[in-house]
Amino acid sequence: MSDLPPEKTAPPLTANWRGQLRVGSIIKETPNVKTFRLLPASGERFLPFTFVPGQFLNLAFWIGGARMNRSYSISSSPNQREHVDLTVRREPRGAVSRHIVDLLKVGDIIEAGGPVGKFTFDGTEADSIVLISGGVGITPMVSISCYLTEQKWPGDIFFIYVCRTPADYILADAIAALARENPKLHVIITMTRPEGTDWQGPRGHLTAELLAQSVPELTSRRIHLCGPIPMMDATKALLAEMGVPPDQLKTEAFGTPKPTPAPAGTTAKPSAEAAGPLVTFSKNNKSAKIQAGQTVLELSEDLGIGIEFSCRVGTCGVCKVKMTSGEVTMAVDDSLDADDKTNGIILACQAIPKGDIAVEA
Ligand SMILES: Cc1cc2nc3c(=O)[nH]c(=O)nc-3n(C[C@H](O)[C@H](O)[C@H](O)COP(=O)(O)OP(=O)(O)OC[C@H]3O[C@@H](n4cnc5c(N)ncnc54)[C@H](O)[C@@H]3O)c2cc1C
Ligand code: FES
């Protein structure tokens, strides 16, 4: 929660920022999740950027000689201008999350960029909101709930969270404090594995019954959904069955379900003979035919081009490259703005060439 009223903070400085932040403090939330409070590295009082609740930062690390980018949603409120919180879950075999959770310490300087993302809600878009999350997908929902509570937003907030056990409930104290402060915040938690705990609340995965009894007139409300991919798929199907119009649902996926490939230059050559369009990477002076369904990013990895990436799902914008000729299709282009599109910028992680193309990479 912000401890500074908004009117006492410095005016907004920049969006689309890139620079350094310093780890100010680290809080252990659950056995495998920590919150990192990041401060301006420069020693300035205020952060060098502002953000909208629901946005994320892109962090970059050098790990084992490779540069790796990952996105992390901001879990604190934008009213707090002196720090920004990122809450990170340690993935058992994850390259970057293990580095962050196991090795980062207070005082470390990290490279960051942003804020970015369109999975936002500041209270102007609708008069009530249903926030459904699972696992670490709770992070943007906490930022949104915190901000709306601080703004004394008059709308109902239905905060629905699915997690395994009470010990896995991330940011539980923050949510409990917000619920005490805001009578319009309705918190519904269901635990999928509560056996052996003293959990008294709802059990099991999200069901139509639980949703219907928790959220009156669900189908007329705006809904935000973020969580593990199987949970998101099941919830999307449930909401569709319940009659929620697709344009009322906003979702954010926290990344690819498949492991990240090895760093550029170390990946084995594809075994199948590529017969698709020719892709030219002009800065590297390399060209190759692409395989059916392969993205420009995947081909660049085969060739050791080194295009940077983070989410691989079209939301973070880290993999932007300029296309100087040709045409591509992109299933998701959320992180491209109108200027990007006018200037021929594409998302390498999404781009499937329609014919021969050339990119500046
Ligand atoms: C917009 C956005 C916001 C996000 N916000 C958050 C957030 O607030 N908090 C958060 O914790 N995360 C968040 N993420 C996810 C985060 O960006 C990373 O994807 C996550 O931390 C995993 O990165 P990693 O490098 O540790 O895993 P990677 O190395 O990229 O591995 C990806 C997955 O594959 C598994 N894996 C890796 N290698 C193997 C292998 N050999 N065999 C089997 N499985 C393997 C890993 O366990 C992991 O689950 C967000 C993602 C996006 C796109
Ligand atoms: S890697 Fe995030 S948009 Fe491509």
Tab-separated table of C-alpha atoms and ligand atoms in Angstrom:
chain	number	residue	atom	x	y	z
A	1	MET	CA	0.000	0.000	0.000
A	2	SER	CA	1.163	3.523	-0.636
A	3	ASP	CA	2.217	5.496	2.405
A	4	LEU	CA	2.342	8.718	0.407
A	5	PRO	CA	-0.798	10.522	-0.732
A	6	PRO	CA	-0.664	10.942	-4.532
A	7	GLU	CA	-0.643	14.729	-4.343
A	8	LYS	CA	2.638	14.660	-2.358
A	9	THR	CA	4.537	12.726	-4.997
A	10	ALA	CA	6.622	14.117	-7.855
A	11	PRO	CA	4.904	14.598	-11.220
A	12	PRO	CA	4.980	11.639	-13.633
A	13	LEU	CA	8.261	11.484	-15.476
A	14	THR	CA	8.389	8.955	-18.267
A	15	ALA	CA	6.752	5.855	-19.633
A	16	ASN	CA	8.782	3.434	-21.740
A	17	TRP	CA	11.788	3.781	-19.517
A	18	ARG	CA	14.964	1.647	-19.446
A	19	GLY	CA	17.561	1.775	-16.697
A	20	GLN	CA	18.617	0.375	-13.346
A	21	LEU	CA	16.838	-0.314	-10.059
A	22	ARG	CA	18.283	-1.292	-6.683
A	23	VAL	CA	16.914	-4.074	-4.497
A	24	GLY	CA	15.748	-2.269	-1.348
A	25	SER	CA	14.251	-5.175	0.571
A	26	ILE	CA	13.131	-8.765	0.077
A	27	ILE	CA	10.098	-10.371	1.687
A	28	LYS	CA	9.529	-14.134	1.697
A	29	GLU	CA	5.850	-14.629	0.844
A	30	THR	CA	5.628	-18.444	0.633
A	31	PRO	CA	8.260	-21.218	0.536
A	32	ASN	CA	8.981	-20.465	-3.144
A	33	VAL	CA	7.807	-16.871	-3.683
A	34	LYS	CA	9.542	-13.650	-2.733
A	35	THR	CA	8.619	-9.979	-3.142
A	36	PHE	CA	11.455	-7.680	-4.223
A	37	ARG	CA	11.032	-4.011	-3.360
A	38	LEU	CA	12.960	-2.040	-5.987
A	39	LEU	CA	14.164	1.523	-5.539
A	40	PRO	CA	15.692	4.034	-7.940
A	41	ALA	CA	19.348	3.009	-8.403
A	42	SER	CA	20.399	6.625	-8.744
A	43	GLY	CA	19.645	7.507	-5.124
A	44	GLU	CA	16.792	9.758	-6.310
A	45	ARG	CA	13.720	9.689	-4.096
A	46	PHE	CA	11.150	8.894	-6.787
A	47	LEU	CA	11.003	6.175	-9.413
A	48	PRO	CA	11.948	7.370	-12.899
A	49	PHE	CA	8.657	6.039	-14.365
A	50	THR	CA	4.965	5.836	-13.617
A	51	PHE	CA	2.675	2.942	-14.457
A	52	VAL	CA	-0.947	1.846	-14.656
A	53	PRO	CA	-2.047	-0.944	-12.285
A	54	GLY	CA	-1.715	-4.285	-14.094
A	55	GLN	CA	1.457	-3.381	-16.018
A	56	PHE	CA	4.770	-5.215	-15.795
A	57	LEU	CA	8.510	-4.590	-16.031
A	58	ASN	CA	10.983	-6.435	-18.230
A	59	LEU	CA	14.132	-7.476	-16.343
A	60	ALA	CA	17.390	-8.514	-18.002
A	61	PHE	CA	20.127	-10.659	-16.443
A	62	TRP	CA	23.369	-12.209	-17.587
A	63	ILE	CA	23.232	-15.841	-16.510
A	64	GLY	CA	25.859	-18.386	-17.532
A	65	GLY	CA	27.177	-16.014	-20.205
A	66	ALA	CA	23.749	-15.516	-21.832
A	67	ARG	CA	21.548	-12.464	-21.604
A	68	MET	CA	18.037	-13.425	-20.497
A	69	ASN	CA	14.930	-11.244	-20.312
A	70	ARG	CA	11.816	-12.003	-18.289
A	71	SER	CA	8.677	-10.029	-17.489
A	72	TYR	CA	7.309	-9.519	-13.958
A	73	SER	CA	4.023	-7.827	-13.111
A	74	ILE	CA	4.146	-5.008	-10.612
A	75	SER	CA	2.391	-6.055	-7.405
A	76	SER	CA	2.444	-2.632	-5.703
A	77	SER	CA	0.261	0.415	-6.309
A	78	PRO	CA	1.226	3.179	-8.761
A	79	ASN	CA	0.404	5.692	-6.025
A	80	GLN	CA	3.627	4.587	-4.380
A	81	ARG	CA	6.224	6.598	-6.307
A	82	GLU	CA	9.248	5.683	-4.170
A	83	HIS	CA	9.395	1.973	-4.918
A	84	VAL	CA	7.951	-0.753	-7.069
A	85	ASP	CA	7.332	-4.339	-5.893
A	86	LEU	CA	7.807	-7.468	-8.015
A	87	THR	CA	6.649	-10.804	-6.611
A	88	VAL	CA	8.478	-13.731	-8.174
A	89	ARG	CA	7.849	-17.455	-7.952
A	90	ARG	CA	10.840	-19.786	-8.151
A	91	GLU	CA	10.214	-22.250	-10.985
A	92	PRO	CA	11.914	-25.575	-10.180
A	93	ARG	CA	13.955	-25.597	-13.405
A	94	GLY	CA	13.562	-21.951	-14.385
A	95	ALA	CA	16.704	-20.151	-15.505
A	96	VAL	CA	15.832	-16.617	-14.382
A	97	SER	CA	13.334	-17.113	-11.535
A	98	ARG	CA	15.839	-19.319	-9.676
A	99	HIS	CA	18.503	-16.658	-10.196
A	100	ILE	CA	16.185	-13.961	-8.810
A	101	VAL	CA	14.738	-15.896	-5.875
A	102	ASP	CA	17.924	-17.726	-4.842
A	103	LEU	CA	20.641	-15.161	-5.539
A	104	LEU	CA	19.355	-11.567	-5.542
A	105	LYS	CA	20.198	-9.714	-2.353
A	106	VAL	CA	19.516	-6.290	-0.880
A	107	GLY	CA	21.660	-3.657	-2.572
A	108	ASP	CA	21.967	-5.510	-5.892
A	109	ILE	CA	21.448	-3.421	-9.026
A	110	ILE	CA	19.230	-4.865	-11.739
A	111	GLU	CA	18.544	-3.837	-15.309
A	112	ALA	CA	14.876	-3.144	-16.024
A	113	GLY	CA	12.613	-1.646	-18.660
A	114	GLY	CA	9.007	-0.613	-19.024
A	115	PRO	CA	6.451	-0.309	-17.709
A	116	VAL	CA	4.549	-2.214	-20.392
A	117	GLY	CA	1.356	-4.175	-20.805
A	118	LYS	CA	-2.319	-3.673	-21.563
A	119	PHE	CA	-3.726	-5.891	-18.821
A	120	THR	CA	-4.625	-2.773	-16.888
A	121	PHE	CA	-7.551	-1.393	-14.919
A	122	ASP	CA	-7.676	1.983	-13.196
A	123	GLY	CA	-11.404	2.239	-12.520
A	124	THR	CA	-12.301	4.331	-15.568
A	125	GLU	CA	-13.056	1.352	-17.807
A	126	ALA	CA	-16.070	-0.106	-15.959
A	127	ASP	CA	-18.100	0.411	-12.797
A	128	SER	CA	-17.173	-2.945	-11.256
A	129	ILE	CA	-14.451	-5.532	-11.788
A	130	VAL	CA	-14.033	-9.283	-11.320
A	131	LEU	CA	-10.379	-10.240	-10.822
A	132	ILE	CA	-9.795	-13.989	-11.202
A	133	SER	CA	-6.304	-15.339	-10.640
A	134	GLY	CA	-4.432	-18.508	-9.861
A	135	GLY	CA	-0.935	-19.059	-8.462
A	136	VAL	CA	1.490	-16.215	-9.146
A	137	GLY	CA	-1.118	-14.657	-11.492
A	138	ILE	CA	-2.308	-12.827	-8.368
A	139	THR	CA	0.373	-10.116	-8.763
A	140	PRO	CA	-1.371	-7.687	-11.168
A	141	MET	CA	-4.664	-8.222	-9.298
A	142	VAL	CA	-3.076	-7.058	-6.034
A	143	SER	CA	-1.741	-3.890	-7.697
A	144	ILE	CA	-5.185	-3.141	-9.156
A	145	SER	CA	-7.032	-3.827	-5.861
A	146	CYS	CA	-4.554	-1.756	-3.895
A	147	TYR	CA	-4.821	1.201	-6.269
A	148	LEU	CA	-8.641	1.128	-6.417
A	149	THR	CA	-8.846	0.949	-2.610
A	150	GLU	CA	-6.471	3.897	-2.207
A	151	GLN	CA	-8.495	5.887	-4.741
A	152	LYS	CA	-11.667	5.082	-2.778
A	153	TRP	CA	-13.107	3.786	-6.042
A	154	PRO	CA	-16.835	3.226	-5.453
A	155	GLY	CA	-17.214	0.069	-7.577
A	156	ASP	CA	-17.424	-3.548	-6.414
A	157	ILE	CA	-14.186	-5.545	-6.714
A	158	PHE	CA	-14.657	-9.317	-6.744
A	159	PHE	CA	-11.233	-10.789	-5.967
A	160	ILE	CA	-11.277	-14.511	-6.765
A	161	TYR	CA	-8.103	-16.514	-6.160
A	162	VAL	CA	-7.380	-20.183	-6.767
A	163	CYS	CA	-4.382	-21.730	-5.037
A	164	ARG	CA	-3.210	-25.099	-3.781
A	165	THR	CA	-2.882	-24.739	-0.012
A	166	PRO	CA	-3.069	-21.917	2.543
A	167	ALA	CA	0.759	-21.934	2.626
A	168	ASP	CA	0.787	-21.095	-1.111
A	169	TYR	CA	-1.516	-18.062	-0.770
A	170	ILE	CA	0.747	-15.271	-2.053
A	171	LEU	CA	0.334	-11.753	-0.602
A	172	ALA	CA	-2.360	-13.038	1.780
A	173	ASP	CA	-1.646	-10.323	4.374
A	174	ALA	CA	-1.886	-7.551	1.783
A	175	ILE	CA	-5.264	-8.840	0.567
A	176	ALA	CA	-6.573	-9.235	4.128
A	177	ALA	CA	-5.530	-5.641	4.931
A	178	LEU	CA	-7.230	-4.314	1.800
A	179	ALA	CA	-10.423	-6.248	2.563
A	180	ARG	CA	-10.506	-4.726	6.070
A	181	GLU	CA	-10.159	-1.252	4.577
A	182	ASN	CA	-12.480	-1.611	1.587
A	183	PRO	CA	-16.030	-2.932	2.131
A	184	LYS	CA	-16.461	-3.083	-1.676
A	185	LEU	CA	-13.629	-5.630	-1.985
A	186	HIS	CA	-15.154	-9.125	-1.918
A	187	VAL	CA	-12.454	-11.768	-1.474
A	188	ILE	CA	-13.214	-15.355	-2.490
A	189	ILE	CA	-10.397	-17.892	-2.141
A	190	THR	CA	-10.605	-21.535	-3.126
A	191	MET	CA	-7.905	-24.089	-2.277
A	192	THR	CA	-7.381	-27.054	-4.556
A	193	ARG	CA	-5.334	-29.129	-2.052
A	194	PRO	CA	-6.478	-28.105	1.436
A	195	GLU	CA	-6.288	-31.640	2.871
A	196	GLY	CA	-4.367	-31.690	6.150
A	197	THR	CA	-4.827	-27.932	6.736
A	198	ASP	CA	-7.422	-26.055	8.779
A	199	TRP	CA	-8.835	-24.319	5.661
A	200	GLN	CA	-12.552	-23.636	6.148
A	201	GLY	CA	-13.330	-21.867	2.856
A	202	PRO	CA	-14.255	-23.140	-0.612
A	203	ARG	CA	-12.326	-26.159	-1.933
A	204	GLY	CA	-11.401	-27.355	-5.387
A	205	HIS	CA	-11.040	-25.633	-8.741
A	206	LEU	CA	-13.263	-22.775	-9.819
A	207	THR	CA	-16.804	-23.912	-10.642
A	208	ALA	CA	-19.839	-22.254	-12.160
A	209	GLU	CA	-21.600	-22.654	-8.786
A	210	LEU	CA	-18.864	-20.833	-6.866
A	211	LEU	CA	-18.725	-18.053	-9.454
A	212	ALA	CA	-22.505	-17.642	-9.569
A	213	GLN	CA	-22.843	-17.505	-5.777
A	214	SER	CA	-19.859	-15.139	-5.368
A	215	VAL	CA	-20.537	-12.654	-8.171
A	216	PRO	CA	-24.091	-11.459	-8.768
A	217	GLU	CA	-24.817	-10.613	-12.432
A	218	LEU	CA	-21.447	-12.009	-13.497
A	219	THR	CA	-22.251	-11.818	-17.206
A	220	SER	CA	-22.656	-8.042	-17.137
A	221	ARG	CA	-19.341	-7.311	-15.433
A	222	ARG	CA	-15.832	-6.754	-16.699
A	223	ILE	CA	-13.571	-9.709	-15.865
A	224	HIS	CA	-9.755	-9.981	-15.714
A	225	LEU	CA	-8.105	-13.413	-15.678
A	226	CYS	CA	-4.481	-14.381	-15.053
A	227	GLY	CA	-2.944	-17.660	-13.921
A	228	PRO	CA	-1.383	-20.946	-15.012
A	229	ILE	CA	-2.338	-21.837	-18.586
A	230	PRO	CA	-4.505	-24.917	-17.716
A	231	MET	CA	-6.381	-22.862	-15.099
A	232	MET	CA	-6.884	-20.024	-17.581
A	233	ASP	CA	-8.128	-22.365	-20.296
A	234	ALA	CA	-10.583	-24.050	-17.911
A	235	THR	CA	-11.824	-20.681	-16.593
A	236	LYS	CA	-12.252	-19.232	-20.095
A	237	ALA	CA	-14.372	-22.261	-21.052
A	238	LEU	CA	-16.401	-21.915	-17.831
A	239	LEU	CA	-17.058	-18.217	-18.382
A	240	ALA	CA	-18.083	-18.842	-21.993
A	241	GLU	CA	-20.522	-21.559	-20.834
A	242	MET	CA	-21.947	-19.138	-18.273
A	243	GLY	CA	-22.619	-16.632	-21.071
A	244	VAL	CA	-19.887	-14.043	-20.439
A	245	PRO	CA	-19.438	-12.058	-23.673
A	246	PRO	CA	-15.823	-12.442	-24.936
A	247	ASP	CA	-15.281	-8.673	-25.113
A	248	GLN	CA	-15.847	-8.391	-21.336
A	249	LEU	CA	-12.970	-10.741	-20.580
A	250	LYS	CA	-9.331	-9.580	-20.475
A	251	THR	CA	-6.593	-12.146	-19.982
A	252	GLU	CA	-2.850	-12.202	-19.497
A	253	ALA	CA	-0.710	-15.310	-19.908
A	254	PHE	CA	2.477	-15.390	-17.860
A	255	GLY	CA	4.561	-16.971	-20.572
A	256	THR	CA	5.138	-19.998	-22.645
A	257	PRO	CA	4.219	-23.444	-21.308
A	258	LYS	CA	7.304	-24.916	-22.940
A	259	PRO	CA	10.820	-24.453	-21.581
A	260	THR	CA	12.870	-21.612	-23.014
A	261	PRO	CA	15.355	-22.818	-25.618
A	262	ALA	CA	19.081	-22.724	-24.971
A	263	PRO	CA	20.873	-19.366	-25.459
A	264	ALA	CA	21.492	-18.119	-28.998
A	265	GLY	CA	24.262	-19.899	-30.828
A	266	THR	CA	24.034	-23.091	-28.787
A	267	THR	CA	20.826	-24.562	-30.177
A	268	ALA	CA	21.068	-27.625	-32.368
A	269	LYS	CA	20.161	-27.132	-36.029
A	270	PRO	CA	16.592	-28.160	-36.864
A	271	SER	CA	16.418	-31.699	-38.158
A	272	ALA	CA	13.588	-31.192	-40.701
A	273	GLU	CA	14.548	-29.624	-44.057
A	274	ALA	CA	13.086	-26.099	-44.131
A	275	ALA	CA	11.190	-25.232	-47.299
A	276	GLY	CA	9.319	-22.078	-46.277
A	277	PRO	CA	10.014	-18.440	-47.189
A	278	LEU	CA	13.543	-17.036	-46.995
A	279	VAL	CA	14.286	-14.870	-43.945
A	280	THR	CA	17.237	-12.468	-44.117
A	281	PHE	CA	18.786	-11.123	-40.924
A	282	SER	CA	20.524	-8.119	-42.431
A	283	LYS	CA	22.737	-7.008	-39.515
A	284	ASN	CA	24.149	-10.540	-39.182
A	285	ASN	CA	24.372	-11.069	-42.924
A	286	LYS	CA	22.585	-14.424	-42.606
A	287	SER	CA	19.619	-15.879	-44.521
A	288	ALA	CA	17.763	-19.154	-44.152
A	289	LYS	CA	14.505	-20.756	-45.168
A	290	ILE	CA	12.002	-21.050	-42.349
A	291	GLN	CA	10.050	-24.191	-41.400
A	292	ALA	CA	6.242	-24.303	-41.541
A	293	GLY	CA	4.842	-22.766	-38.334
A	294	GLN	CA	8.257	-21.587	-37.139
A	295	THR	CA	8.502	-18.002	-35.870
A	296	VAL	CA	11.180	-15.508	-36.863
A	297	LEU	CA	12.465	-15.696	-33.267
A	298	GLU	CA	12.815	-19.487	-33.415
A	299	LEU	CA	14.685	-19.319	-36.733
A	300	SER	CA	16.931	-16.581	-35.318
A	301	GLU	CA	17.773	-18.901	-32.406
A	302	ASP	CA	18.695	-21.711	-34.792
A	303	LEU	CA	21.052	-19.301	-36.561
A	304	GLY	CA	22.516	-17.781	-33.383
A	305	ILE	CA	21.288	-14.281	-34.255
A	306	GLY	CA	20.584	-13.270	-30.639
A	307	ILE	CA	17.246	-11.448	-30.853
A	308	GLU	CA	16.265	-10.752	-27.238
A	309	PHE	CA	12.966	-12.068	-25.900
A	310	SER	CA	11.037	-12.487	-22.672
A	311	CYS	CA	7.425	-13.677	-22.723
A	312	ARG	CA	7.366	-15.403	-26.141
A	313	VAL	CA	3.590	-14.771	-26.174
A	314	GLY	CA	3.416	-11.322	-27.768
A	315	THR	CA	2.867	-9.184	-24.679
A	316	CYS	CA	6.226	-7.831	-23.492
A	317	GLY	CA	7.668	-6.254	-26.658
A	318	VAL	CA	11.257	-7.312	-25.899
A	319	CYS	CA	11.558	-9.168	-29.251
A	320	LYS	CA	10.620	-6.161	-31.430
A	321	VAL	CA	12.596	-5.995	-34.697
A	322	LYS	CA	12.249	-3.828	-37.775
A	323	MET	CA	11.075	-5.620	-40.909
A	324	THR	CA	12.483	-3.885	-43.971
A	325	SER	CA	10.680	-5.996	-46.577
A	326	GLY	CA	7.961	-8.617	-46.796
A	327	GLU	CA	4.881	-9.427	-44.750
A	328	VAL	CA	4.179	-11.515	-41.651
A	329	THR	CA	1.175	-12.706	-39.667
A	330	MET	CA	1.165	-12.350	-35.870
A	331	ALA	CA	-1.381	-14.176	-33.694
A	332	VAL	CA	-0.819	-11.620	-30.891
A	333	ASP	CA	0.579	-8.113	-31.346
A	334	ASP	CA	-0.469	-6.572	-28.016
A	335	SER	CA	2.873	-4.897	-27.424
A	336	LEU	CA	2.981	-3.004	-30.744
A	337	ASP	CA	1.619	0.532	-30.800
A	338	ALA	CA	0.474	2.524	-33.818
A	339	ASP	CA	3.972	4.027	-34.341
A	340	ASP	CA	5.562	0.572	-34.269
A	341	LYS	CA	3.139	-0.654	-36.912
A	342	THR	CA	3.730	2.372	-39.136
A	343	ASN	CA	7.488	1.873	-38.824
A	344	GLY	CA	7.449	-1.802	-39.810
A	345	ILE	CA	8.222	-3.129	-36.315
A	346	ILE	CA	7.205	-6.756	-35.759
A	347	LEU	CA	7.286	-9.132	-32.809
A	348	ALA	CA	9.789	-11.834	-33.699
A	349	CYS	CA	8.175	-14.300	-31.252
A	350	GLN	CA	4.869	-14.077	-33.118
A	351	ALA	CA	5.929	-13.384	-36.703
A	352	ILE	CA	5.221	-16.096	-39.271
A	353	PRO	CA	6.423	-14.921	-42.716
A	354	LYS	CA	3.853	-14.896	-45.533
A	355	GLY	CA	6.671	-14.750	-48.100
A	356	ASP	CA	10.366	-13.826	-48.140
A	357	ILE	CA	11.199	-11.169	-45.552
A	358	ALA	CA	14.184	-9.163	-44.327
A	359	VAL	CA	14.619	-7.926	-40.749
A	360	GLU	CA	17.190	-5.681	-39.115
A	361	ALA	CA	18.735	-8.198	-36.714
B	1	LIG	C1	3.402	-10.297	-18.738
B	1	LIG	C2	4.064	-11.278	-17.801
B	1	LIG	C3	4.030	-11.037	-16.435
B	1	LIG	C4	4.618	-11.951	-15.555
B	1	LIG	N1	4.568	-11.699	-14.223
B	1	LIG	C5	5.124	-12.577	-13.354
B	1	LIG	C6	5.068	-12.336	-11.950
B	1	LIG	O1	4.511	-11.333	-11.468
B	1	LIG	N2	5.664	-13.243	-11.124
B	1	LIG	C7	6.298	-14.370	-11.604
B	1	LIG	O2	6.828	-15.156	-10.807
B	1	LIG	N3	6.335	-14.621	-12.943
B	1	LIG	C8	5.781	-13.751	-13.813
B	1	LIG	N4	5.858	-13.995	-15.156
B	1	LIG	C9	6.593	-15.200	-15.633
B	1	LIG	C10	8.076	-14.862	-15.789
B	1	LIG	O3	8.255	-13.910	-16.834
B	1	LIG	C11	8.915	-16.090	-16.184
B	1	LIG	O4	8.333	-16.716	-17.309
B	1	LIG	C12	9.045	-17.088	-15.053
B	1	LIG	O5	9.706	-16.487	-13.945
B	1	LIG	C13	9.853	-18.327	-15.500
B	1	LIG	O6	11.084	-17.901	-16.001
B	1	LIG	P1	12.373	-18.804	-15.828
B	1	LIG	O7	13.483	-18.196	-16.581
B	1	LIG	O8	12.617	-19.095	-14.385
B	1	LIG	O9	11.908	-20.167	-16.498
B	1	LIG	P2	12.377	-20.724	-17.925
B	1	LIG	O10	13.794	-21.135	-17.839
B	1	LIG	O11	11.985	-19.756	-18.974
B	1	LIG	O12	11.457	-22.002	-17.984
B	1	LIG	C14	10.053	-21.876	-18.267
B	1	LIG	C15	9.311	-23.020	-17.595
B	1	LIG	O13	9.784	-24.281	-18.050
B	1	LIG	C16	10.222	-25.089	-16.957
B	1	LIG	N5	11.465	-25.750	-17.393
B	1	LIG	C17	12.649	-25.146	-17.656
B	1	LIG	N6	13.543	-26.068	-18.075
B	1	LIG	C18	12.894	-27.253	-18.072
B	1	LIG	C19	13.249	-28.567	-18.426
B	1	LIG	N7	14.484	-28.861	-18.842
B	1	LIG	N8	12.312	-29.532	-18.316
B	1	LIG	C20	11.062	-29.255	-17.877
B	1	LIG	N9	10.666	-28.033	-17.545
B	1	LIG	C21	11.559	-27.045	-17.642
B	1	LIG	C22	10.485	-24.135	-15.799
B	1	LIG	O14	10.269	-24.764	-14.543
B	1	LIG	C23	9.473	-23.056	-16.073
B	1	LIG	O15	8.234	-23.410	-15.523
B	1	LIG	C24	5.263	-13.109	-16.055
B	1	LIG	C25	5.299	-13.334	-17.430
B	1	LIG	C26	4.708	-12.433	-18.297
B	1	LIG	C27	4.747	-12.693	-19.772
B	2	FES	S1	9.111	-12.033	-26.448
B	2	FES	FE1	7.549	-10.848	-25.525
B	2	FES	S2	6.512	-10.003	-27.255
B	2	FES	FE2	7.930	-11.363	-28.083
